[in-house]
Coordinates of C-alpha atoms and ligand atoms in Angstrom, one line a residue:
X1 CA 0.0 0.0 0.0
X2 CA 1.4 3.6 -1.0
X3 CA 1.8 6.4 1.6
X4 CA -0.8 9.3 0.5
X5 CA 1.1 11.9 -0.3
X6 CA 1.8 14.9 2.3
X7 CA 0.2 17.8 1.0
X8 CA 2.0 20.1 0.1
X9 CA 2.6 23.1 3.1
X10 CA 1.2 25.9 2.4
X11 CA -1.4 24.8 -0.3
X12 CA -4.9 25.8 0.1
X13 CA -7.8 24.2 -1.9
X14 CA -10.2 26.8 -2.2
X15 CA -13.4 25.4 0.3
X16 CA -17.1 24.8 -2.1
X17 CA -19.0 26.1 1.0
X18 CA -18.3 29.6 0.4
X19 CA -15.8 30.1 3.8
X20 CA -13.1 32.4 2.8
X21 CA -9.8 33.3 4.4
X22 CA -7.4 32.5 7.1
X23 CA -10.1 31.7 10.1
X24 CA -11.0 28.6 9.0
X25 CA -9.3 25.5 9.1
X26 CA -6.9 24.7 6.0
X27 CA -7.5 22.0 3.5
X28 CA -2.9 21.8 3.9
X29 CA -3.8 21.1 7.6
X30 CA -6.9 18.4 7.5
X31 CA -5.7 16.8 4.4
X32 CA -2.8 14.8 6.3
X33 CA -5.3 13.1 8.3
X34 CA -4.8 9.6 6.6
X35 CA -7.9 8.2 8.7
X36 CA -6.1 5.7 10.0
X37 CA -7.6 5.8 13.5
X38 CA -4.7 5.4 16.1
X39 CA -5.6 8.9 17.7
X40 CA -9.1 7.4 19.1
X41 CA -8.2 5.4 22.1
X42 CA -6.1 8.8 23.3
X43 CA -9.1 11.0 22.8
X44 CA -10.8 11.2 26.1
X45 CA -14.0 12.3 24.4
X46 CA -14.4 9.1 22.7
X47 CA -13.2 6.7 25.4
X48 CA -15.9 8.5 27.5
X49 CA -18.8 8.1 24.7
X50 CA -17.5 5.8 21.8
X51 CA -18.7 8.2 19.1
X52 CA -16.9 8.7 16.0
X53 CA -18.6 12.1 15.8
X54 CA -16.6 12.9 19.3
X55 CA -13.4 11.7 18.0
X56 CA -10.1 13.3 16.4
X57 CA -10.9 11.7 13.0
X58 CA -14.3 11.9 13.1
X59 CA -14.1 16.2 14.2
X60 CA -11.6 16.1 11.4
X61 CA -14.0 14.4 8.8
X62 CA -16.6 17.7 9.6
X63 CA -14.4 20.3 9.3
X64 CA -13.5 18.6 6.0
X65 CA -17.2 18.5 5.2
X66 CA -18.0 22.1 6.5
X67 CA -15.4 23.5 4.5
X68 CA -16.4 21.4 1.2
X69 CA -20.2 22.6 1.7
X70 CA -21.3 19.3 2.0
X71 CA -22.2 19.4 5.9
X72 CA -24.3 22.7 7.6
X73 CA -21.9 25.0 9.9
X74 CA -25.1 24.6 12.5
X75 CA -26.0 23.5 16.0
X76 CA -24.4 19.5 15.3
X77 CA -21.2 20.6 14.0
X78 CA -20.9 23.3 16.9
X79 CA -21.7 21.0 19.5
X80 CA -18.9 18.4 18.5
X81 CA -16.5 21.3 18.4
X82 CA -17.2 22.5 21.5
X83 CA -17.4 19.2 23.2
X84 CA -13.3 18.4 22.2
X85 CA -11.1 19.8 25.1
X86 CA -8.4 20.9 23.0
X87 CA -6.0 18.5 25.1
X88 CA -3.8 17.8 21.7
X89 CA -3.8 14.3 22.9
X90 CA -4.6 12.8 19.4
X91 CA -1.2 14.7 18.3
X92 CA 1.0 12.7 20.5
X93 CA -1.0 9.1 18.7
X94 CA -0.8 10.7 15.3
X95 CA 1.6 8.8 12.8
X96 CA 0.9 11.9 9.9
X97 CA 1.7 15.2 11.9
X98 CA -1.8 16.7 12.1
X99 CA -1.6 19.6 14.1
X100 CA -4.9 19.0 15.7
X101 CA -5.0 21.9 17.7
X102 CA -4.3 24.5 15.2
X103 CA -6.9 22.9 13.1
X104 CA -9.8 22.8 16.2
X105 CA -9.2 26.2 16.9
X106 CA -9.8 27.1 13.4
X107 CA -13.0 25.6 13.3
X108 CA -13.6 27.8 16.3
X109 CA -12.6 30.8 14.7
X110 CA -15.2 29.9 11.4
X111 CA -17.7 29.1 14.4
X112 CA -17.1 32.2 16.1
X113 CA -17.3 34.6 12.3
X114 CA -20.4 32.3 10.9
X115 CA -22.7 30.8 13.6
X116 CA -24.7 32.9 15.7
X117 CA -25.3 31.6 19.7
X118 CA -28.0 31.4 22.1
X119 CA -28.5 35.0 23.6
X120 CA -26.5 33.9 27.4
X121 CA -23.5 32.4 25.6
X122 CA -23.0 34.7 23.1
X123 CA -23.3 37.5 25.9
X124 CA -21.1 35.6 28.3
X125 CA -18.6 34.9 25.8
X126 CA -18.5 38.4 24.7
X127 CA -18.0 39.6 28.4
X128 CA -15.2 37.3 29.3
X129 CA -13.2 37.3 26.2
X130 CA -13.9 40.9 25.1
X131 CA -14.5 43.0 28.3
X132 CA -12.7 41.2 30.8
X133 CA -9.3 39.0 30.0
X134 CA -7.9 41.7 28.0
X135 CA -7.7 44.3 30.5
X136 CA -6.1 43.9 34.2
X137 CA -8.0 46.9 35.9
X138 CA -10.8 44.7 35.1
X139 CA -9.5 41.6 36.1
X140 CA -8.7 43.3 39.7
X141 CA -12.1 44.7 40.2
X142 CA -13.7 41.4 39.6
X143 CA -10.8 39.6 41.8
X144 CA -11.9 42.0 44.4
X145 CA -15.5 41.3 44.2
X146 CA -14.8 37.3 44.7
X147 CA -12.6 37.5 47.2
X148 CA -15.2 39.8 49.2
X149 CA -17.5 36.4 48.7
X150 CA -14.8 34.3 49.2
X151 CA -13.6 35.3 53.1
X152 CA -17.1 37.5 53.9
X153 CA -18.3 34.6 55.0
X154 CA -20.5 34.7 51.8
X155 CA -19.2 31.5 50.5
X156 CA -19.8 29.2 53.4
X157 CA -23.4 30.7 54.0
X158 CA -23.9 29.5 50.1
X159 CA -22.3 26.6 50.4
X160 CA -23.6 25.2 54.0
X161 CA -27.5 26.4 53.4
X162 CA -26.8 24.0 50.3
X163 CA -28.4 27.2 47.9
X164 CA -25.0 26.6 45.5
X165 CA -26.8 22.9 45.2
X166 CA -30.0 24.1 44.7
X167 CA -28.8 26.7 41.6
X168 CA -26.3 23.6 40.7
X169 CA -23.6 26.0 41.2
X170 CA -22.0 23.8 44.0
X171 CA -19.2 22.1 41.6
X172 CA -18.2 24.9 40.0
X173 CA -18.0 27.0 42.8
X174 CA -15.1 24.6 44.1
X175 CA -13.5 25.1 41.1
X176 CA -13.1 28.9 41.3
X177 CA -9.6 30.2 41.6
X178 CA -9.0 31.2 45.2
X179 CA -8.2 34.8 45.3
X180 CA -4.7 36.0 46.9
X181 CA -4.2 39.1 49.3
X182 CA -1.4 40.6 47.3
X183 CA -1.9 40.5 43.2
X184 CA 1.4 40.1 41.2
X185 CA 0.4 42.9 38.8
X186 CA 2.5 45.7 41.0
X187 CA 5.6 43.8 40.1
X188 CA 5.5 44.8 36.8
X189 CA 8.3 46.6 34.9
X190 CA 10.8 45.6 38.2
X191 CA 13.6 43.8 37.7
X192 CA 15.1 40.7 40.2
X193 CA 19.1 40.2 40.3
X194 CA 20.3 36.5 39.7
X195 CA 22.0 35.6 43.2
X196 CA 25.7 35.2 42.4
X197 CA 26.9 35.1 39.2
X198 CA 24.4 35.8 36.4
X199 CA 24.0 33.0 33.8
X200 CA 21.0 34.2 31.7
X201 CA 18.8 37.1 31.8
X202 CA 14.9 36.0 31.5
X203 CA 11.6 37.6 31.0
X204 CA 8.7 36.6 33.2
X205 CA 5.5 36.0 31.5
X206 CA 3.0 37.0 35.0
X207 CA -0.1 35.9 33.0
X208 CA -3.9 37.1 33.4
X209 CA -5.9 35.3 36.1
X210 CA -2.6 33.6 37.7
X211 CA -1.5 37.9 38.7
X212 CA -4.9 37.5 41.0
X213 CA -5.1 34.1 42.0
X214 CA -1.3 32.4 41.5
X215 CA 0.8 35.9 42.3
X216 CA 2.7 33.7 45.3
X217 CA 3.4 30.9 42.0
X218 CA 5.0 33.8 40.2
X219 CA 6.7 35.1 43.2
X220 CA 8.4 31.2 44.0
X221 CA 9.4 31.3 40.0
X222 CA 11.2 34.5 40.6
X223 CA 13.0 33.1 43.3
X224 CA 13.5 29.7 42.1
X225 CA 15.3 31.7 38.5
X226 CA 17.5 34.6 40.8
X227 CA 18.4 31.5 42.9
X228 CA 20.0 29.6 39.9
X229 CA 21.9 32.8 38.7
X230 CA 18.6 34.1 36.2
X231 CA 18.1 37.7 36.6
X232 CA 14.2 37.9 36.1
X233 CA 12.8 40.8 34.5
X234 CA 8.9 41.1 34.7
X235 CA 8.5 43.8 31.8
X236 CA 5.7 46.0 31.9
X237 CA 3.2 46.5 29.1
X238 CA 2.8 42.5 29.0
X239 CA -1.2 41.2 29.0
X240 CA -3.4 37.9 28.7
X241 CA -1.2 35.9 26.4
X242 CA -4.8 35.3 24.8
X243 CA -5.0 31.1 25.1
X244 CA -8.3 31.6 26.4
X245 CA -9.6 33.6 23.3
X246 CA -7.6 31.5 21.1
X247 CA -9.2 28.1 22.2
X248 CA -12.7 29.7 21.9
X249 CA -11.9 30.8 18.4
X250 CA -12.2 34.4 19.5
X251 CA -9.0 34.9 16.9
X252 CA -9.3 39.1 16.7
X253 CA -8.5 39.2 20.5
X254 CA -5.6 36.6 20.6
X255 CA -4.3 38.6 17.8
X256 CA -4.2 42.0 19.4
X257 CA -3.0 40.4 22.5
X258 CA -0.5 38.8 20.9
X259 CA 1.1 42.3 19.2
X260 CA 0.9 43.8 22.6
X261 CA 2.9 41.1 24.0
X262 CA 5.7 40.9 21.4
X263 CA 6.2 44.4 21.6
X264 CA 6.7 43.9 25.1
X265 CA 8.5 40.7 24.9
X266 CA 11.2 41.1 21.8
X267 CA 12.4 45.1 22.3
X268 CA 14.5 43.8 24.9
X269 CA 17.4 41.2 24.8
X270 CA 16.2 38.0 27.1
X271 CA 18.1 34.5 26.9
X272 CA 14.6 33.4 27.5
X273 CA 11.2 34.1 28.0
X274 CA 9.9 32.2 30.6
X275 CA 6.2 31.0 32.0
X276 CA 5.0 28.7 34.6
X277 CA 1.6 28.5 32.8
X278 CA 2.1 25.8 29.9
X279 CA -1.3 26.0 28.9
X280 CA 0.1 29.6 28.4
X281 CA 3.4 28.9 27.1
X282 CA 1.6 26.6 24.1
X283 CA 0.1 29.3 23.0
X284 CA 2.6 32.0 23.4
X285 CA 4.7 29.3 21.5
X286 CA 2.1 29.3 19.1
X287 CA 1.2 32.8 17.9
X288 CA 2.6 32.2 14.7
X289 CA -0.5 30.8 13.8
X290 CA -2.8 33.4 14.8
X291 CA -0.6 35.7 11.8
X292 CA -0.5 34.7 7.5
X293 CA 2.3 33.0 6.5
X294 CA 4.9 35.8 5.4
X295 CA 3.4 38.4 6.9
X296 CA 6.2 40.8 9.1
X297 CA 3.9 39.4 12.6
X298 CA 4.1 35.5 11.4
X299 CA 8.2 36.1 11.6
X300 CA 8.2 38.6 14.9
X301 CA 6.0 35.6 15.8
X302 CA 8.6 32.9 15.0
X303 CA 11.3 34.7 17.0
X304 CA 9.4 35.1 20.0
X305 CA 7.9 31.6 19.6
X306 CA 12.5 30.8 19.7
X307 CA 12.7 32.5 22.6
X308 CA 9.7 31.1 24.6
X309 CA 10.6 28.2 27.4
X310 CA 8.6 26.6 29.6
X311 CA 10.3 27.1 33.3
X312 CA 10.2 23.8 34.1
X313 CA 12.1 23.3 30.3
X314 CA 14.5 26.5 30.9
X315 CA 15.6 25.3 34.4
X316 CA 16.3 21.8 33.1
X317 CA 18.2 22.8 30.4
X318 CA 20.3 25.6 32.4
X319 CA 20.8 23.1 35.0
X320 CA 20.0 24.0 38.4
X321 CA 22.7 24.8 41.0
X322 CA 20.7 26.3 43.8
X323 CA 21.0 23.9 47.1
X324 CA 18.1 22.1 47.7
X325 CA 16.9 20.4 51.1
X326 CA 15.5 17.7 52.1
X327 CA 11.8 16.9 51.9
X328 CA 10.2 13.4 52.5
X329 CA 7.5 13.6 50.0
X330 CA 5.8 10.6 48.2
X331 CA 4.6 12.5 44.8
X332 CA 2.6 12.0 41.6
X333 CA 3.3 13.9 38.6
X334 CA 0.1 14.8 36.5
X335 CA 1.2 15.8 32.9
X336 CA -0.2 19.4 32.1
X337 CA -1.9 18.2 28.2
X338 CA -0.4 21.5 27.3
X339 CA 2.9 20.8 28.2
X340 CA 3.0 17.0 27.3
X341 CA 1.0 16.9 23.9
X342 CA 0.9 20.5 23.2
X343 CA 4.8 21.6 23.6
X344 CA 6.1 18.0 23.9
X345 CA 7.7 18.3 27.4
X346 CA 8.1 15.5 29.3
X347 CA 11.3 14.5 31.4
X348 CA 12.2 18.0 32.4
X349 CA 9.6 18.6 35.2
X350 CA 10.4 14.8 36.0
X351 CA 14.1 15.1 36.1
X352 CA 13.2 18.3 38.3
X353 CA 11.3 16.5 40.6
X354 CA 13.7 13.7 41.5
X355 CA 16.1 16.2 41.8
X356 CA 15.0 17.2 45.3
X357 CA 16.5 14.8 48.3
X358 CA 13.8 12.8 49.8
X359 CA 11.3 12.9 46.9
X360 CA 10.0 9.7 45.6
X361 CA 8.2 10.0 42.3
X362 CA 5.5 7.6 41.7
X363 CA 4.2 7.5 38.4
X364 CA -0.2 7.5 38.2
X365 CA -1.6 5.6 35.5
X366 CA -2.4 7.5 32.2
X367 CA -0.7 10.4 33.5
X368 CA -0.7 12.0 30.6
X369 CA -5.4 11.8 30.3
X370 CA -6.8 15.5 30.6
X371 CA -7.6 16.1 33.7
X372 CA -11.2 18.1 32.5
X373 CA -9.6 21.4 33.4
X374 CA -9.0 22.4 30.1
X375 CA -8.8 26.1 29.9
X376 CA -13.0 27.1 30.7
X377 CA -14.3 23.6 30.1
X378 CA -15.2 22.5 33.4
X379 CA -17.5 25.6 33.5
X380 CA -18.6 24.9 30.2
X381 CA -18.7 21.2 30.3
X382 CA -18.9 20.7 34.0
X383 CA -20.5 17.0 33.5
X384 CA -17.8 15.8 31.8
X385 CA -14.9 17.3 33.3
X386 CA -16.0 16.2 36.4
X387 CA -16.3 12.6 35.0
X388 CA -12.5 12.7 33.6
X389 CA -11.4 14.8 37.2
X390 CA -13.0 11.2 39.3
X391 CA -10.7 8.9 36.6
X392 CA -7.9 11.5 37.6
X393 CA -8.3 11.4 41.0
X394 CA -9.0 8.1 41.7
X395 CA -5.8 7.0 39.2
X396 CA -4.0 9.9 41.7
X397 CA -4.9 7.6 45.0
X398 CA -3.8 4.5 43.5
X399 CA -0.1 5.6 43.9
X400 CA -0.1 6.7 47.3
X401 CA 1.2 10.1 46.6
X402 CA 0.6 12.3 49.3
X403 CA 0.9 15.2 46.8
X404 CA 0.4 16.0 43.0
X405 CA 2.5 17.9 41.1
X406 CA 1.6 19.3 38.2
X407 CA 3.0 22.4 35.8
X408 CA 0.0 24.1 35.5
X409 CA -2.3 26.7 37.2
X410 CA -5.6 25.5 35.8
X411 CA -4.7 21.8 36.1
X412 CA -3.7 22.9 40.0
X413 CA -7.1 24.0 40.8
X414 CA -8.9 21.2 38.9
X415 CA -7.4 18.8 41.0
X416 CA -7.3 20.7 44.2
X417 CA -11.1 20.8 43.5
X418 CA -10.7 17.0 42.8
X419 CA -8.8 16.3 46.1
X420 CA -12.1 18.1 48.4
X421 CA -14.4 16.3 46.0
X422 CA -13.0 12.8 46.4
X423 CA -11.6 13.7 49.5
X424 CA -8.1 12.0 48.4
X425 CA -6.1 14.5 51.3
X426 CA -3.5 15.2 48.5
X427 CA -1.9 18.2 48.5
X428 CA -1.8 19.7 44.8
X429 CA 1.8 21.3 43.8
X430 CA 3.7 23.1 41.3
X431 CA 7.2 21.8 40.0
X432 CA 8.5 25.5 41.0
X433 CA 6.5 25.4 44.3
X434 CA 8.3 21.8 45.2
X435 CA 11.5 23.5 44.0
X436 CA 11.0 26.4 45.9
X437 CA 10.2 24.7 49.3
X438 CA 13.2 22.6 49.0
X439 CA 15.7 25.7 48.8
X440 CA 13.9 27.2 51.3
X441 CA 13.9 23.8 53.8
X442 CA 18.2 24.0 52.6
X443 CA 18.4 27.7 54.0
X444 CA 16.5 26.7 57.5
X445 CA 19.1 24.3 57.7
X446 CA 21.9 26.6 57.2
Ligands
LIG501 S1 -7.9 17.5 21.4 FE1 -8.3 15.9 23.0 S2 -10.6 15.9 23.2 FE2 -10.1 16.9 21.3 S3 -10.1 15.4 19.7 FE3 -8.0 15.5 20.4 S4 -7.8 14.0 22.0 FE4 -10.0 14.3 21.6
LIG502 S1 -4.1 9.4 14.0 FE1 -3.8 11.2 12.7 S2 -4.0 10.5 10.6 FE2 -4.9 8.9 11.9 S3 -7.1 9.4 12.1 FE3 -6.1 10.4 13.8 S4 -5.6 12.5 13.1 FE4 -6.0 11.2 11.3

């Protein structure tokens, strides 16, 4: 049997359904999908439902069919779309290359431009992606108002009358970010020294939510990078990296984010540019795509795309020197799909890991199976994240681990939500957090 033949990159069949332009997904893309099949049993999608229509292939197969006229961009089509986490797990299985996620968050982008929503999504949408991510003031004065709720005692009246329940609000209302005293967005535009002698100079990427609700994440990053000779620059001017409007096909957004961030970003020299965020990170790594080939963005794009690291990926490589202490930790590792599938990074937050004295590492099963977070699916899916969070968790207690550790801020609170839920007692990390604790336990023992 013959290998079909790669198309050819950049070649673009002109679509029969009248869809035009770059915010759809390309025939140069979809057409390497040989059919074959070995993506399903990763998708968690259809190991939860067994539906070729809720498959890698079988999503493929309609975009192919949107585009070529020959299936309705309506209400079926959307639903499967939405339904697909956008975990980039078929990738990993894929023998032909397809770039599933570019191609999913096409067909988001042509949902977004051609289909119209119910009234409440389209206005919630709108809010969130439009009105809200894109500027921190706002972001701050809706921090504000949930923390009130959170420690006015607010909360626990909701939650112990059982109203939460009643307005089956309960779930996602564990799943809220919790909301720091201190946000991380007053440390813009400063600049940390590397503790002895410098070995690189990196950029801090502070992201959106995480300046509200993971400020003390960013603040361990900054001292886990001085303490291995980084000097960390936070520059100023930097916003959402736009993942969230990305995934949702909300493209004009991610765009403009995207400018705003390169120009912050690449007119300074960095060794790298660095997140803790690798649902972030795969899309800052990404914003190539949001731009035409050849256009003067698509190559800006491409050299901040060189520069952009993972922390857990930039620390590996560096090597880390800082001394670490001694904790007697049994821990899990849960694979961020962002990191693993999305920017193929693997052993570095593992060899990080075992690199602190007294850690063992236990591996889970499937480690690498969404977790349901998924950027805003558990609010938008709660049903099903919450099925794939009770896999997660209960694979999580099979090892033992008395903590998870993970490389991701949405993936932390899904399965801090998961630990209270299944009451598992496991204390949900980050790689940097671990990292950080360890230097600080070799200091108290100075
Ligand atoms: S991205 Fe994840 S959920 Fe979507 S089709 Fe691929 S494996 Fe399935
Ligand atoms: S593994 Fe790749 S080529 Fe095969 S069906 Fe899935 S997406 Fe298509």
């Amino acid at each position: 049997m013959t290998e079909p033949a790669a198309p050819q990159v950049g070649a673009d069949k002109p679509a029969m359904s009248g869809f035009r332009g770059e915010d759809r997904p390309q025939y140069a893309d979809y057409a390497r999908c040989v059919h074959c099949g070995l993506c399903l049993n990763n998708c968690p999608t259809y190991r939860l439902w067994g539906l070729e229509a809720d498959s890698p292939r079988g999503r493929i197969r309609q975009m192919v069919l949107v585009d070529e006229g020959r299936l309705p961009l309506g209400d079926s089509f959307v639903r499967h779309i939405d339904q697909c986490l956008d975990c980039r797990a078929c990738e990993t299985a894929c023998p032909s290359g397809v770039e599933y996620g570019k191609l999913v968050e096409a067909a988001r982008a042509q949902i977004e431009q051609n289909y119209r929503r119910p009234f409440f999504a389209r206005a919630a949408r709108s809010l969130v992606y439009r009105h809200l991510l894109p500027h921190p003031r706002r972001i701050a004065a809706a921090a504000r108002l949930v923390r009130f709720y959170q420690r006015s005692g607010l909360q626990a009246l909701a939650r112990g009358t059982g109203l939460l329940r009643l307005l089956r609000m309960a779930e996602r209302d564990r799943l809220m970010p919790q909301i720091e005293s201190q946000f991380f967005f007053s440390e813009l535009g400063k600049t940390y020294p590397a503790q002895g002698t410098r070995r690189a100079r990196v950029a801090l990427f502070a992201g959106c939510v995480a300046q509200v609700s993971f400020a003390k994440l960013n603040e361990a990053t900054i001292r886990v990078l001085t303490a291995n000779g980084c000097e960390v620059v936070v520059p100023a001017g930097q916003l959402c990296c736009g993942a969230l409007p990305a995934h949702a096909g909300v493209r004009d957004v991610a765009r403009d984010l995207a400018r705003v961030n390169m120009d912050a970003f690449l007119s300074q020299e960095f060794d790298a540019i660095v997140t803790n965020a690798a649902g972030c990170g795969s899309t800052l790594k990404d914003y190539d795509h949001l731009f035409a080939e050849g256009s003067p963005e698509h190559t800006r794009a491409q050299a901040f795309r060189a520069r952009m690291r993972d922390v857990t990926e930039f620390l590996d490589e560096l090597g880390p020197v800082a001394p670490l202490g001694e904790l007697p930790l049994r821990v899990t590792y849960q694979d961020s799909c962002h990191l693993a599938h999305g920017q193929k990074v693997r052993e570095a937050p593992r060899r990080l890991i075992r690199s602190v004295p007294g850690v063992e590492l236990v591996e889970m099963r499937l480690a690498d199976n969404c977790c349901g977070s998924a950027g805003v699916y558990n609010v938008t899916e709660t049903a099903t994240s919450l099925d794939l969070l009770s896999d997660k968790m209960r694979n999580a207690r099979e090892t033992r681990a008395g903590v998870i550790v993970t490389a991701n801020p949405g993936c932390m609170l899904q399965l801090r939500a998961g630990a209270e839920i299944h009451g598992t007692g496991q204390e949900v990390l980050h790689v940097i957090e671990l990292l950080d604790r360890s230097q600080q336990a070799a200091t108290s023992h100075r």
